[in-house]
């Protein structure tokens, strides 16, 4: 089966794709795992860590610093810094997907007896062998092919193609975990 994709993904599609890649291991462990919005969760974590740090710092200034307060402050700063770094990496992946000229308006998704392949007009090709596909999941904006092995490299297409793809998978790849 071949599907021609003639539009670039939306912002929501790319954010969901980044979230799916970031939560790759959770999706492998539990195919019904509810995808979380890591962008908002890590932003909230940074704000909360810095707010608690500010309150703790004010108390240390007013009442004098105890050893445990210094340790808590250091831990809060480290947590905030780690969250900022992770959030920056998520945003970088998102911006790369949004602005990358290789993510063109025209792509071709091919499903055959060997696996699934997504090729765009600018010659970037991603392929996952049929035997390496652990889960095919439909989310709010996308349908993702999640491999059993690899570094979280997934193939993601717009959800509007989901029914057609899932029907083909059920007919041609019996036993494949598709939802």
Short mmCIF file of N, CA, C and O in Angstrom, two decimals, residues 70-175:
data_model
loop_
_atom_site.label_atom_id
_atom_site.label_comp_id
_atom_site.label_asym_id
_atom_site.label_seq_id
_atom_site.Cartn_x
_atom_site.Cartn_y
_atom_site.Cartn_z
N UNK A 70 20.26 24.43 52.86
CA UNK A 70 21.24 24.58 51.78
C UNK A 70 21.18 23.36 50.86
O UNK A 70 21.21 23.50 49.63
N UNK A 71 21.06 22.19 51.44
CA UNK A 71 20.97 20.96 50.64
C UNK A 71 19.70 20.95 49.79
O UNK A 71 19.72 20.59 48.61
N UNK A 72 18.58 21.37 50.39
CA UNK A 72 17.31 21.43 49.65
C UNK A 72 17.42 22.45 48.51
O UNK A 72 16.97 22.20 47.39
N UNK A 73 18.01 23.59 48.78
CA UNK A 73 18.18 24.62 47.75
C UNK A 73 19.03 24.10 46.59
O UNK A 73 18.70 24.33 45.42
N UNK A 74 20.11 23.42 46.93
CA UNK A 74 20.97 22.86 45.88
C UNK A 74 20.20 21.83 45.05
O UNK A 74 20.29 21.82 43.82
N UNK A 75 19.45 20.97 45.72
CA UNK A 75 18.66 19.95 45.00
C UNK A 75 17.61 20.60 44.10
O UNK A 75 17.39 20.15 42.97
N UNK A 76 16.98 21.65 44.58
CA UNK A 76 15.97 22.36 43.76
C UNK A 76 16.60 23.00 42.54
O UNK A 76 16.04 22.95 41.44
N UNK A 77 17.77 23.60 42.71
CA UNK A 77 18.46 24.20 41.57
C UNK A 77 18.89 23.15 40.57
O UNK A 77 18.78 23.35 39.35
N UNK A 78 19.37 22.03 41.05
CA UNK A 78 19.77 20.94 40.15
C UNK A 78 18.55 20.40 39.40
O UNK A 78 18.61 20.17 38.19
N UNK A 79 17.44 20.21 40.09
CA UNK A 79 16.21 19.73 39.44
C UNK A 79 15.74 20.73 38.38
O UNK A 79 15.34 20.33 37.27
N UNK A 80 15.77 22.01 38.72
CA UNK A 80 15.35 23.04 37.76
C UNK A 80 16.27 23.05 36.55
O UNK A 80 15.81 23.12 35.40
N UNK A 81 17.57 22.95 36.78
CA UNK A 81 18.54 22.96 35.68
C UNK A 81 18.36 21.74 34.77
O UNK A 81 18.35 21.87 33.54
N UNK A 82 18.18 20.58 35.36
CA UNK A 82 17.96 19.36 34.57
C UNK A 82 16.68 19.46 33.75
O UNK A 82 16.63 19.05 32.60
N UNK A 83 15.64 20.02 34.34
CA UNK A 83 14.38 20.20 33.64
C UNK A 83 14.51 21.19 32.50
O UNK A 83 13.95 20.99 31.42
N UNK A 84 15.25 22.27 32.71
CA UNK A 84 15.48 23.26 31.66
C UNK A 84 16.23 22.62 30.49
O UNK A 84 15.88 22.83 29.32
N UNK A 85 17.25 21.84 30.79
CA UNK A 85 18.04 21.18 29.75
C UNK A 85 17.16 20.21 28.95
O UNK A 85 17.19 20.18 27.72
N UNK A 86 16.34 19.41 29.64
CA UNK A 86 15.47 18.45 28.95
C UNK A 86 14.41 19.17 28.12
O UNK A 86 14.15 18.79 26.98
N UNK A 87 13.83 20.23 28.69
CA UNK A 87 12.84 21.01 27.95
C UNK A 87 13.47 21.64 26.71
O UNK A 87 12.85 21.66 25.64
N UNK A 88 14.69 22.13 26.84
CA UNK A 88 15.39 22.71 25.68
C UNK A 88 15.62 21.66 24.59
O UNK A 88 15.48 21.96 23.40
N UNK A 89 15.93 20.43 25.00
CA UNK A 89 16.14 19.38 23.99
C UNK A 89 14.83 19.01 23.30
O UNK A 89 14.81 18.75 22.09
N UNK A 90 13.72 19.01 24.04
CA UNK A 90 12.42 18.76 23.42
C UNK A 90 12.07 19.86 22.43
O UNK A 90 11.61 19.59 21.31
N UNK A 91 12.30 21.11 22.83
CA UNK A 91 11.99 22.25 21.95
C UNK A 91 12.89 22.23 20.72
O UNK A 91 12.44 22.56 19.61
N UNK A 92 14.14 21.84 20.90
CA UNK A 92 15.05 21.77 19.76
C UNK A 92 14.57 20.72 18.76
O UNK A 92 14.57 20.96 17.54
N UNK A 93 14.17 19.56 19.25
CA UNK A 93 13.65 18.51 18.36
C UNK A 93 12.40 18.99 17.64
O UNK A 93 12.25 18.77 16.43
N UNK A 94 11.53 19.66 18.36
CA UNK A 94 10.29 20.19 17.78
C UNK A 94 10.61 21.22 16.68
O UNK A 94 10.07 21.16 15.58
N UNK A 95 11.48 22.17 17.00
CA UNK A 95 11.82 23.22 16.02
C UNK A 95 12.52 22.63 14.81
O UNK A 95 12.29 23.07 13.68
N UNK A 96 13.35 21.62 15.04
CA UNK A 96 14.02 20.97 13.92
C UNK A 96 13.01 20.33 13.00
O UNK A 96 13.10 20.45 11.77
N UNK A 97 12.03 19.65 13.56
CA UNK A 97 10.99 19.02 12.74
C UNK A 97 10.16 20.06 12.00
O UNK A 97 9.80 19.87 10.84
N UNK A 98 9.86 21.16 12.68
CA UNK A 98 9.02 22.20 12.06
C UNK A 98 9.73 22.92 10.92
O UNK A 98 9.10 23.28 9.93
N UNK A 99 11.04 23.15 11.06
CA UNK A 99 11.75 23.98 10.09
C UNK A 99 12.63 23.19 9.13
O UNK A 99 13.15 23.76 8.18
N UNK A 100 12.80 21.91 9.37
CA UNK A 100 13.68 21.10 8.54
C UNK A 100 13.15 21.01 7.12
O UNK A 100 12.03 20.53 6.91
N UNK A 101 13.93 21.43 6.13
CA UNK A 101 13.45 21.34 4.75
C UNK A 101 13.24 19.92 4.28
O UNK A 101 12.52 19.67 3.33
N UNK A 102 13.88 18.95 4.99
CA UNK A 102 13.65 17.55 4.62
C UNK A 102 12.26 17.08 5.00
O UNK A 102 11.77 16.10 4.49
N UNK A 103 11.60 17.77 5.94
CA UNK A 103 10.21 17.45 6.28
C UNK A 103 9.33 18.23 5.33
O UNK A 103 8.72 19.23 5.67
N UNK A 104 9.28 17.78 4.11
CA UNK A 104 8.61 18.52 3.04
C UNK A 104 7.11 18.30 3.07
O UNK A 104 6.58 17.51 3.85
N UNK A 105 6.45 18.99 2.18
CA UNK A 105 5.01 18.86 2.04
C UNK A 105 4.62 17.56 1.34
O UNK A 105 3.48 17.14 1.42
N UNK A 106 5.57 16.94 0.65
CA UNK A 106 5.26 15.74 -0.12
C UNK A 106 6.09 14.57 0.38
O UNK A 106 7.31 14.59 0.33
N UNK A 107 5.38 13.57 0.86
CA UNK A 107 6.02 12.34 1.33
C UNK A 107 5.22 11.16 0.84
O UNK A 107 4.05 11.30 0.47
N UNK A 108 5.85 10.02 0.86
CA UNK A 108 5.18 8.78 0.46
C UNK A 108 5.38 7.76 1.58
O UNK A 108 6.51 7.46 1.96
N UNK A 109 4.27 7.25 2.09
CA UNK A 109 4.30 6.18 3.08
C UNK A 109 4.02 4.88 2.34
O UNK A 109 3.02 4.77 1.62
N UNK A 110 4.90 3.91 2.51
CA UNK A 110 4.74 2.62 1.85
C UNK A 110 4.70 1.53 2.90
O UNK A 110 5.59 1.43 3.75
N UNK A 111 3.65 0.73 2.85
CA UNK A 111 3.54 -0.47 3.68
C UNK A 111 3.58 -1.67 2.75
O UNK A 111 2.84 -1.71 1.77
N UNK A 112 4.46 -2.62 3.04
CA UNK A 112 4.53 -3.83 2.22
C UNK A 112 4.85 -5.02 3.13
O UNK A 112 4.86 -4.88 4.35
N UNK A 113 5.12 -6.16 2.53
CA UNK A 113 5.39 -7.36 3.31
C UNK A 113 6.65 -7.24 4.16
O UNK A 113 6.81 -7.97 5.14
N UNK A 114 7.54 -6.32 3.80
CA UNK A 114 8.80 -6.17 4.52
C UNK A 114 8.74 -5.18 5.68
O UNK A 114 9.56 -5.24 6.58
N UNK A 115 7.81 -4.23 5.64
CA UNK A 115 7.72 -3.23 6.71
C UNK A 115 7.08 -1.95 6.25
O UNK A 115 6.27 -1.93 5.32
N UNK A 116 7.46 -0.86 6.90
CA UNK A 116 6.91 0.46 6.60
C UNK A 116 8.05 1.41 6.28
O UNK A 116 9.12 1.34 6.88
N UNK A 117 7.80 2.28 5.31
CA UNK A 117 8.82 3.23 4.89
C UNK A 117 8.17 4.59 4.65
O UNK A 117 7.11 4.67 4.05
N UNK A 118 8.82 5.63 5.13
CA UNK A 118 8.37 7.00 4.89
C UNK A 118 9.48 7.71 4.15
O UNK A 118 10.60 7.83 4.65
N UNK A 119 9.18 8.15 2.94
CA UNK A 119 10.18 8.81 2.11
C UNK A 119 9.61 10.15 1.66
O UNK A 119 8.48 10.22 1.18
N UNK A 120 10.40 11.22 1.86
CA UNK A 120 9.92 12.51 1.38
C UNK A 120 10.61 12.87 0.08
O UNK A 120 11.56 12.21 -0.34
N UNK A 121 10.14 13.92 -0.54
CA UNK A 121 10.66 14.28 -1.86
C UNK A 121 12.11 14.72 -1.82
O UNK A 121 12.77 14.75 -2.84
N UNK A 122 12.61 15.06 -0.67
CA UNK A 122 14.00 15.51 -0.55
C UNK A 122 14.94 14.36 -0.19
O UNK A 122 15.98 14.58 0.39
N UNK A 123 14.54 13.15 -0.48
CA UNK A 123 15.31 11.91 -0.38
C UNK A 123 15.57 11.40 1.03
O UNK A 123 16.32 10.45 1.19
N UNK A 124 14.99 11.97 2.05
CA UNK A 124 15.13 11.40 3.39
C UNK A 124 14.18 10.21 3.48
O UNK A 124 12.99 10.33 3.19
N UNK A 125 14.73 9.06 3.90
CA UNK A 125 13.92 7.86 4.01
C UNK A 125 14.13 7.22 5.37
O UNK A 125 15.25 7.09 5.84
N UNK A 126 13.01 6.84 5.99
CA UNK A 126 13.06 6.12 7.26
C UNK A 126 12.27 4.83 7.04
O UNK A 126 11.16 4.85 6.51
N UNK A 127 12.88 3.71 7.44
CA UNK A 127 12.23 2.41 7.25
C UNK A 127 12.31 1.60 8.54
O UNK A 127 13.33 1.58 9.21
N UNK A 128 11.22 0.93 8.85
CA UNK A 128 11.18 0.01 9.98
C UNK A 128 10.72 -1.34 9.42
O UNK A 128 9.66 -1.42 8.79
N UNK A 129 11.51 -2.35 9.65
CA UNK A 129 11.16 -3.69 9.17
C UNK A 129 9.93 -4.19 9.92
O UNK A 129 9.73 -3.88 11.09
N UNK A 130 9.12 -4.97 9.24
CA UNK A 130 7.89 -5.50 9.84
C UNK A 130 8.17 -6.22 11.15
O UNK A 130 7.45 -6.04 12.13
N UNK A 131 9.22 -7.01 11.20
CA UNK A 131 9.55 -7.76 12.41
C UNK A 131 10.02 -6.89 13.56
O UNK A 131 10.09 -7.34 14.69
N UNK A 132 10.36 -5.64 13.28
CA UNK A 132 10.84 -4.72 14.31
C UNK A 132 9.75 -3.77 14.81
O UNK A 132 9.99 -2.97 15.70
N UNK A 133 8.56 -3.85 14.26
CA UNK A 133 7.46 -2.98 14.70
C UNK A 133 6.83 -3.60 15.94
O UNK A 133 6.25 -4.68 15.89
N UNK A 134 6.95 -2.90 17.06
CA UNK A 134 6.38 -3.40 18.31
C UNK A 134 4.92 -3.01 18.44
O UNK A 134 4.09 -3.83 18.83
N UNK A 135 4.62 -1.76 18.12
CA UNK A 135 3.27 -1.23 18.31
C UNK A 135 2.96 -0.21 17.22
O UNK A 135 3.85 0.55 16.81
N UNK A 136 1.73 -0.20 16.78
CA UNK A 136 1.23 0.88 15.93
C UNK A 136 0.13 1.55 16.73
O UNK A 136 -0.88 0.92 17.05
N UNK A 137 0.34 2.81 17.08
CA UNK A 137 -0.59 3.53 17.96
C UNK A 137 -1.16 4.77 17.29
O UNK A 137 -0.46 5.50 16.62
N UNK A 138 -2.43 5.00 17.54
CA UNK A 138 -3.09 6.21 17.10
C UNK A 138 -3.24 7.14 18.29
O UNK A 138 -3.69 6.72 19.35
N UNK A 139 -2.83 8.38 18.11
CA UNK A 139 -2.96 9.40 19.15
C UNK A 139 -3.91 10.48 18.65
O UNK A 139 -4.60 10.28 17.65
N UNK A 140 -3.96 11.58 19.32
CA UNK A 140 -4.88 12.67 18.97
C UNK A 140 -4.60 13.25 17.58
O UNK A 140 -5.52 13.53 16.82
N UNK A 141 -3.33 13.42 17.24
CA UNK A 141 -2.94 14.05 15.98
C UNK A 141 -2.23 13.11 15.00
O UNK A 141 -2.06 13.47 13.84
N UNK A 142 -1.78 11.96 15.48
CA UNK A 142 -0.91 11.14 14.65
C UNK A 142 -1.15 9.64 14.81
O UNK A 142 -1.79 9.20 15.75
N UNK A 143 -0.59 8.91 13.86
CA UNK A 143 -0.48 7.46 13.95
C UNK A 143 1.02 7.18 13.92
O UNK A 143 1.73 7.68 13.05
N UNK A 144 1.52 6.42 14.89
CA UNK A 144 2.96 6.17 15.02
C UNK A 144 3.27 4.69 14.91
O UNK A 144 2.60 3.86 15.52
N UNK A 145 4.31 4.40 14.15
CA UNK A 145 4.88 3.06 14.09
C UNK A 145 6.05 3.06 15.06
O UNK A 145 7.03 3.80 14.85
N UNK A 146 5.97 2.25 16.10
CA UNK A 146 6.96 2.25 17.16
C UNK A 146 7.77 0.96 17.08
O UNK A 146 7.21 -0.13 17.24
N UNK A 147 9.08 1.08 16.83
CA UNK A 147 9.90 -0.13 16.68
C UNK A 147 10.23 -0.77 18.02
O UNK A 147 10.26 -0.11 19.06
N UNK A 148 10.48 -2.06 17.99
CA UNK A 148 10.84 -2.80 19.20
C UNK A 148 12.26 -2.50 19.63
O UNK A 148 12.57 -2.48 20.80
N UNK A 149 13.14 -2.25 18.67
CA UNK A 149 14.54 -1.96 18.99
C UNK A 149 14.95 -0.69 18.27
O UNK A 149 14.44 -0.37 17.21
N UNK A 150 15.84 0.03 18.86
CA UNK A 150 16.30 1.27 18.25
C UNK A 150 16.36 2.38 19.27
O UNK A 150 16.13 2.18 20.45
N UNK A 151 16.66 3.54 18.81
CA UNK A 151 16.85 4.69 19.69
C UNK A 151 15.62 5.57 19.75
O UNK A 151 15.71 6.77 19.86
N UNK A 152 14.44 5.00 19.66
CA UNK A 152 13.24 5.80 19.74
C UNK A 152 12.88 6.45 18.42
O UNK A 152 12.11 7.39 18.39
N UNK A 153 13.46 5.97 17.31
CA UNK A 153 13.13 6.51 16.00
C UNK A 153 11.79 5.92 15.59
O UNK A 153 11.65 4.71 15.47
N UNK A 154 10.82 6.78 15.43
CA UNK A 154 9.48 6.32 15.07
C UNK A 154 9.07 6.93 13.74
O UNK A 154 9.63 7.94 13.32
N UNK A 155 8.13 6.29 13.09
CA UNK A 155 7.52 6.86 11.89
C UNK A 155 6.15 7.35 12.30
O UNK A 155 5.35 6.60 12.85
N UNK A 156 5.90 8.62 12.02
CA UNK A 156 4.67 9.26 12.44
C UNK A 156 4.01 9.92 11.24
O UNK A 156 4.67 10.63 10.47
N UNK A 157 2.70 9.66 11.07
CA UNK A 157 1.93 10.28 9.99
C UNK A 157 0.65 10.88 10.58
O UNK A 157 0.23 10.51 11.67
N UNK A 158 0.06 11.78 9.83
CA UNK A 158 -1.16 12.43 10.26
C UNK A 158 -2.26 11.40 10.54
O UNK A 158 -2.41 10.42 9.81
N UNK A 159 -3.04 11.65 11.56
CA UNK A 159 -4.09 10.72 11.98
C UNK A 159 -5.15 10.51 10.91
O UNK A 159 -5.82 9.48 10.90
N UNK A 160 -5.28 11.44 9.98
CA UNK A 160 -6.32 11.28 8.96
C UNK A 160 -6.11 10.04 8.08
O UNK A 160 -7.03 9.57 7.45
N UNK A 161 -4.89 9.50 8.10
CA UNK A 161 -4.60 8.29 7.33
C UNK A 161 -4.76 7.02 8.17
O UNK A 161 -4.56 5.92 7.68
N UNK A 162 -5.13 7.17 9.43
CA UNK A 162 -5.14 6.04 10.37
C UNK A 162 -6.07 4.91 9.95
O UNK A 162 -5.67 3.74 9.98
N UNK A 163 -7.30 5.22 9.59
CA UNK A 163 -8.25 4.15 9.24
C UNK A 163 -7.74 3.30 8.08
O UNK A 163 -7.79 2.07 8.12
N UNK A 164 -7.27 3.97 7.06
CA UNK A 164 -6.76 3.28 5.88
C UNK A 164 -5.55 2.40 6.23
O UNK A 164 -5.46 1.24 5.82
N UNK A 165 -4.64 2.93 7.03
CA UNK A 165 -3.44 2.19 7.41
C UNK A 165 -3.79 1.01 8.30
O UNK A 165 -3.34 -0.11 8.08
N UNK A 166 -4.63 1.26 9.32
CA UNK A 166 -4.98 0.18 10.25
C UNK A 166 -5.76 -0.94 9.56
O UNK A 166 -5.56 -2.11 9.87
N UNK A 167 -6.63 -0.60 8.62
CA UNK A 167 -7.34 -1.63 7.85
C UNK A 167 -6.35 -2.49 7.07
O UNK A 167 -6.46 -3.72 7.05
N UNK A 168 -5.37 -1.84 6.43
CA UNK A 168 -4.37 -2.58 5.67
C UNK A 168 -3.55 -3.47 6.59
O UNK A 168 -3.28 -4.63 6.28
N UNK A 169 -3.13 -2.94 7.74
CA UNK A 169 -2.31 -3.70 8.68
C UNK A 169 -3.07 -4.92 9.19
O UNK A 169 -2.53 -6.03 9.25
N UNK A 170 -4.33 -4.74 9.56
CA UNK A 170 -5.13 -5.87 10.06
C UNK A 170 -5.28 -6.97 9.00
O UNK A 170 -5.29 -8.15 9.32
N UNK A 171 -5.40 -6.55 7.75
CA UNK A 171 -5.59 -7.52 6.66
C UNK A 171 -4.27 -8.19 6.27
O UNK A 171 -4.25 -9.40 6.00
N UNK A 172 -3.17 -7.43 6.23
CA UNK A 172 -1.93 -7.95 5.69
C UNK A 172 -0.87 -8.35 6.72
O UNK A 172 0.07 -9.08 6.37
N UNK A 173 -0.98 -7.83 7.93
CA UNK A 173 -0.02 -8.18 8.97
C UNK A 173 -0.78 -8.71 10.18
O UNK A 173 -0.78 -8.09 11.26
N UNK A 174 -1.44 -9.84 10.08
CA UNK A 174 -2.18 -10.35 11.23
C UNK A 174 -1.25 -10.59 12.41
O UNK A 174 -0.10 -10.98 12.24
N UNK A 175 -1.75 -10.28 13.58
CA UNK A 175 -0.95 -10.45 14.79
C UNK A 175 -0.13 -9.23 15.17
O UNK A 175 0.48 -9.19 16.23
#
